[in-house]
Amino acid sequence: MRRYGKDADEDDIRNRPGRKGSRPRTRIRPKHEDAADAMILTVDRGRLTCLVDGGTKQERQVVAMKSRELGRKGVVVGDTVGVVGDLSGEPDTLARIVRVSERSSVLRRTADDDDPYERIVVANAEQMAIVTALANPEPRPRLIDRCLVAAYDAGMEPLLVLTKSDLASPEQLLESYATLGIRYVVTRQDELETAGAEAVREHLRGRTTVFIGHSGVGKTTLVNALVPERRRSTGHVNAVTGRGRHTTVSALALRLPPPPGAKPGSKKALDPGWVIDTPGFRSFGLSHIDPSRVILAFPDLEPGTVECPRACSHDEQDCALDAWVADGHADQARLYSLRRLLSTKEAHEGD
């Protein structure tokens, strides 16, 4: 026996709701217009610590998790996100991250040059502080070059921070980077708690700076001196291998203390700058780097690439930069520095 007529439609179909009722499925997702903006401070096993209302007297830290609607979209330290739910910051509360804002910069790395998988280290940093010890362990210029390439590719301004100058002189290392015009600061172990830390802070005021360096160079020790109220554990250098041991296991964003004389409640006091401490690494893969983005860090050489062949690596026989420099448009030392950085992508670590 036919239950419905010949011209039946969906309104004639009887739905049998469950005990909890039924709700039609939809692809329309909520816009979360009431979501509060927050900055990601650290990520720990699926729980993300966010700073809500940062730079105001109402700022507070909230623990949140990614919402399902974000799918596989990653959230990293430095991201600006939208959060909903319990934003009180009280213990045992949990909010939800419902969107990730567009990033102004992204620092990526791969485990090695053959690894196709990119790892995002931090987002929205304006400056990269490359921390290098002058001794114990010895400097690794090739690794510094790789960090510089990554900084230029990400659109960050590099800052060279040389530690342990009480053990060795910085002159030789600084001379090799003089043509790049990189800003630098030299510190001593015995001055970090006083003038040394303040000299570094002057380069960080009002900016978000990510600290990069391999294990044992004193990166976390320096961060502890910069932000003494948030001390992180430190390790030591192995006397046999000359390598450090990983003690920082996750990236963490820390606000710098207000500068001396800043008025309470002023912009300088509420937003004096951020440092992002990252775990030490022993390699920095560059398989994701595009040479055409690195040349942007050399404005004196960039006009000379107009006549370059398509997909020129700027380190080959037909590169137009050779003729450009030979005609006196730029310094030969600058071209050498550019090609030295680009060659790090093909070189093996430790060369």
mmCIF file of N, CA, C and O in Angstrom, residues 6-44:
data_model
loop_
_atom_site.group_PDB
_atom_site.id
_atom_site.type_symbol
_atom_site.label_atom_id
_atom_site.label_comp_id
_atom_site.label_asym_id
_atom_site.label_seq_id
_atom_site.Cartn_x
_atom_site.Cartn_y
_atom_site.Cartn_z
ATOM 1 N N LYS A 6 1.245 10.538 -5.267
ATOM 2 C CA LYS A 6 2.152 10.528 -6.405
ATOM 3 C C LYS A 6 3.017 11.777 -6.435
ATOM 4 O O LYS A 6 4.145 11.753 -6.933
ATOM 5 N N ASP A 7 2.512 12.886 -5.928
ATOM 6 C CA ASP A 7 3.233 14.157 -5.970
ATOM 7 C C ASP A 7 3.797 14.534 -4.594
ATOM 8 O O ASP A 7 3.873 15.714 -4.241
ATOM 9 N N ALA A 8 4.226 13.578 -3.841
ATOM 10 C CA ALA A 8 4.743 13.860 -2.494
ATOM 11 C C ALA A 8 6.091 14.581 -2.566
ATOM 12 O O ALA A 8 6.867 14.379 -3.491
ATOM 13 N N ASP A 9 6.348 15.453 -1.584
ATOM 14 C CA ASP A 9 7.669 16.092 -1.456
ATOM 15 C C ASP A 9 8.173 15.886 -0.042
ATOM 16 O O ASP A 9 7.561 15.158 0.754
ATOM 17 N N GLU A 10 9.319 16.590 0.283
ATOM 18 C CA GLU A 10 9.924 16.300 1.584
ATOM 19 C C GLU A 10 9.044 16.738 2.751
ATOM 20 O O GLU A 10 9.199 16.236 3.873
ATOM 21 N N ASP A 11 8.136 17.698 2.519
ATOM 22 C CA ASP A 11 7.273 18.129 3.606
ATOM 23 C C ASP A 11 6.264 17.041 3.996
ATOM 24 O O ASP A 11 5.698 17.079 5.095
ATOM 25 N N ASP A 12 6.037 16.095 3.098
ATOM 26 C CA ASP A 12 5.093 15.018 3.398
ATOM 27 C C ASP A 12 5.760 13.865 4.134
ATOM 28 O O ASP A 12 5.071 12.982 4.656
ATOM 29 N N ILE A 13 7.102 13.865 4.140
ATOM 30 C CA ILE A 13 7.817 12.760 4.776
ATOM 31 C C ILE A 13 7.822 12.972 6.277
ATOM 32 O O ILE A 13 8.159 14.051 6.770
ATOM 33 N N ARG A 14 7.482 11.955 6.999
ATOM 34 C CA ARG A 14 7.498 12.030 8.455
ATOM 35 C C ARG A 14 8.882 11.705 8.988
ATOM 36 O O ARG A 14 9.448 10.649 8.662
ATOM 37 N N ASN A 15 9.425 12.618 9.772
ATOM 38 C CA ASN A 15 10.710 12.371 10.428
ATOM 39 C C ASN A 15 10.449 11.871 11.831
ATOM 40 O O ASN A 15 9.632 12.429 12.567
ATOM 41 N N ARG A 16 11.137 10.803 12.161
ATOM 42 C CA ARG A 16 10.981 10.265 13.514
ATOM 43 C C ARG A 16 12.166 10.750 14.352
ATOM 44 O O ARG A 16 13.276 10.237 14.217
ATOM 45 N N PRO A 17 11.961 11.773 15.188
ATOM 46 C CA PRO A 17 13.082 12.307 15.983
ATOM 47 C C PRO A 17 13.514 11.320 17.049
ATOM 48 O O PRO A 17 12.745 10.488 17.517
ATOM 49 N N GLY A 18 14.803 11.425 17.395
ATOM 50 C CA GLY A 18 15.303 10.609 18.496
ATOM 51 C C GLY A 18 14.840 11.165 19.823
ATOM 52 O O GLY A 18 14.116 12.170 19.888
ATOM 53 N N ARG A 19 15.271 10.551 20.879
ATOM 54 C CA ARG A 19 14.832 10.995 22.183
ATOM 55 C C ARG A 19 15.322 12.406 22.502
ATOM 56 O O ARG A 19 14.721 13.126 23.275
ATOM 57 N N LYS A 20 16.474 12.776 21.908
ATOM 58 C CA LYS A 20 17.005 14.121 22.126
ATOM 59 C C LYS A 20 16.617 15.073 21.005
ATOM 60 O O LYS A 20 17.121 16.182 20.908
ATOM 61 N N GLY A 21 15.725 14.648 20.136
ATOM 62 C CA GLY A 21 15.315 15.489 19.026
ATOM 63 C C GLY A 21 16.292 15.376 17.875
ATOM 64 O O GLY A 21 17.344 14.741 17.980
ATOM 65 N N SER A 22 15.987 15.984 16.754
ATOM 66 C CA SER A 22 16.856 15.957 15.586
ATOM 67 C C SER A 22 17.013 17.361 15.055
ATOM 68 O O SER A 22 16.107 18.192 15.171
ATOM 69 N N ARG A 23 18.168 17.637 14.453
ATOM 70 C CA ARG A 23 18.435 18.946 13.892
ATOM 71 C C ARG A 23 18.985 18.755 12.488
ATOM 72 O O ARG A 23 19.901 17.956 12.292
ATOM 73 N N PRO A 24 18.413 19.428 11.500
ATOM 74 C CA PRO A 24 18.905 19.248 10.133
ATOM 75 C C PRO A 24 20.362 19.689 10.009
ATOM 76 O O PRO A 24 20.783 20.667 10.638
ATOM 77 N N ARG A 25 21.145 18.954 9.242
ATOM 78 C CA ARG A 25 22.542 19.283 9.044
ATOM 79 C C ARG A 25 22.670 20.466 8.086
ATOM 80 O O ARG A 25 21.860 20.642 7.188
ATOM 81 N N THR A 26 23.708 21.260 8.269
ATOM 82 C CA THR A 26 23.917 22.433 7.430
ATOM 83 C C THR A 26 25.403 22.668 7.249
ATOM 84 O O THR A 26 26.210 22.294 8.112
ATOM 85 N N ARG A 27 25.758 23.286 6.122
ATOM 86 C CA ARG A 27 27.152 23.659 5.877
ATOM 87 C C ARG A 27 27.446 25.072 6.371
ATOM 88 O O ARG A 27 28.578 25.525 6.299
ATOM 89 N N ILE A 28 26.439 25.769 6.832
ATOM 90 C CA ILE A 28 26.640 27.124 7.315
ATOM 91 C C ILE A 28 27.269 27.066 8.699
ATOM 92 O O ILE A 28 26.742 26.442 9.613
ATOM 93 N N ARG A 29 28.414 27.715 8.839
ATOM 94 C CA ARG A 29 29.118 27.725 10.115
ATOM 95 C C ARG A 29 28.952 29.092 10.779
ATOM 96 O O ARG A 29 28.840 30.109 10.093
ATOM 97 N N PRO A 30 28.963 29.122 12.100
ATOM 98 C CA PRO A 30 28.830 30.417 12.790
ATOM 99 C C PRO A 30 30.016 31.323 12.469
ATOM 100 O O PRO A 30 31.140 30.866 12.289
ATOM 101 N N LYS A 31 29.753 32.637 12.397
ATOM 102 C CA LYS A 31 30.811 33.590 12.059
ATOM 103 C C LYS A 31 31.622 34.029 13.272
ATOM 104 O O LYS A 31 32.680 34.629 13.126
ATOM 105 N N HIS A 32 31.129 33.763 14.443
ATOM 106 C CA HIS A 32 31.823 34.104 15.689
ATOM 107 C C HIS A 32 32.237 35.575 15.692
ATOM 108 O O HIS A 32 33.397 35.930 15.948
ATOM 109 N N GLU A 33 31.270 36.449 15.417
ATOM 110 C CA GLU A 33 31.559 37.871 15.390
ATOM 111 C C GLU A 33 31.927 38.407 16.769
ATOM 112 O O GLU A 33 32.519 39.493 16.882
ATOM 113 N N ASP A 34 31.573 37.659 17.809
ATOM 114 C CA ASP A 34 31.887 38.114 19.163
ATOM 115 C C ASP A 34 33.219 37.574 19.666
ATOM 116 O O ASP A 34 33.569 37.779 20.838
ATOM 117 N N ALA A 35 33.999 36.903 18.809
ATOM 118 C CA ALA A 35 35.267 36.321 19.227
ATOM 119 C C ALA A 35 36.249 37.421 19.616
ATOM 120 O O ALA A 35 36.349 38.458 18.953
ATOM 121 N N ALA A 36 36.987 37.182 20.686
ATOM 122 C CA ALA A 36 37.982 38.146 21.160
ATOM 123 C C ALA A 36 39.341 37.837 20.530
ATOM 124 O O ALA A 36 39.696 36.676 20.332
ATOM 125 N N ASP A 37 40.078 38.888 20.205
ATOM 126 C CA ASP A 37 41.417 38.709 19.649
ATOM 127 C C ASP A 37 42.391 38.341 20.763
ATOM 128 O O ASP A 37 42.309 38.850 21.886
ATOM 129 N N ALA A 38 43.320 37.460 20.428
ATOM 130 C CA ALA A 38 44.301 37.014 21.414
ATOM 131 C C ALA A 38 45.605 36.656 20.700
ATOM 132 O O ALA A 38 45.620 36.404 19.495
ATOM 133 N N MET A 39 46.692 36.642 21.446
ATOM 134 C CA MET A 39 48.011 36.269 20.932
ATOM 135 C C MET A 39 48.421 34.946 21.557
ATOM 136 O O MET A 39 48.278 34.741 22.767
ATOM 137 N N ILE A 40 48.934 34.025 20.725
ATOM 138 C CA ILE A 40 49.369 32.731 21.227
ATOM 139 C C ILE A 40 50.734 32.882 21.889
ATOM 140 O O ILE A 40 51.698 33.340 21.265
ATOM 141 N N LEU A 41 50.822 32.485 23.159
ATOM 142 C CA LEU A 41 52.074 32.594 23.910
ATOM 143 C C LEU A 41 52.870 31.297 23.889
ATOM 144 O O LEU A 41 54.102 31.321 23.825
ATOM 145 N N THR A 42 52.192 30.169 23.958
ATOM 146 C CA THR A 42 52.884 28.885 23.909
ATOM 147 C C THR A 42 51.896 27.791 23.539
ATOM 148 O O THR A 42 50.674 27.968 23.684
ATOM 149 N N VAL A 43 52.425 26.684 23.028
ATOM 150 C CA VAL A 43 51.613 25.537 22.624
ATOM 151 C C VAL A 43 52.153 24.315 23.352
ATOM 152 O O VAL A 43 53.361 24.030 23.284
ATOM 153 N N ASP A 44 51.273 23.587 24.036
ATOM 154 C CA ASP A 44 51.715 22.431 24.816
ATOM 155 C C ASP A 44 50.683 21.313 24.691
ATOM 156 O O ASP A 44 49.636 21.356 25.322
#
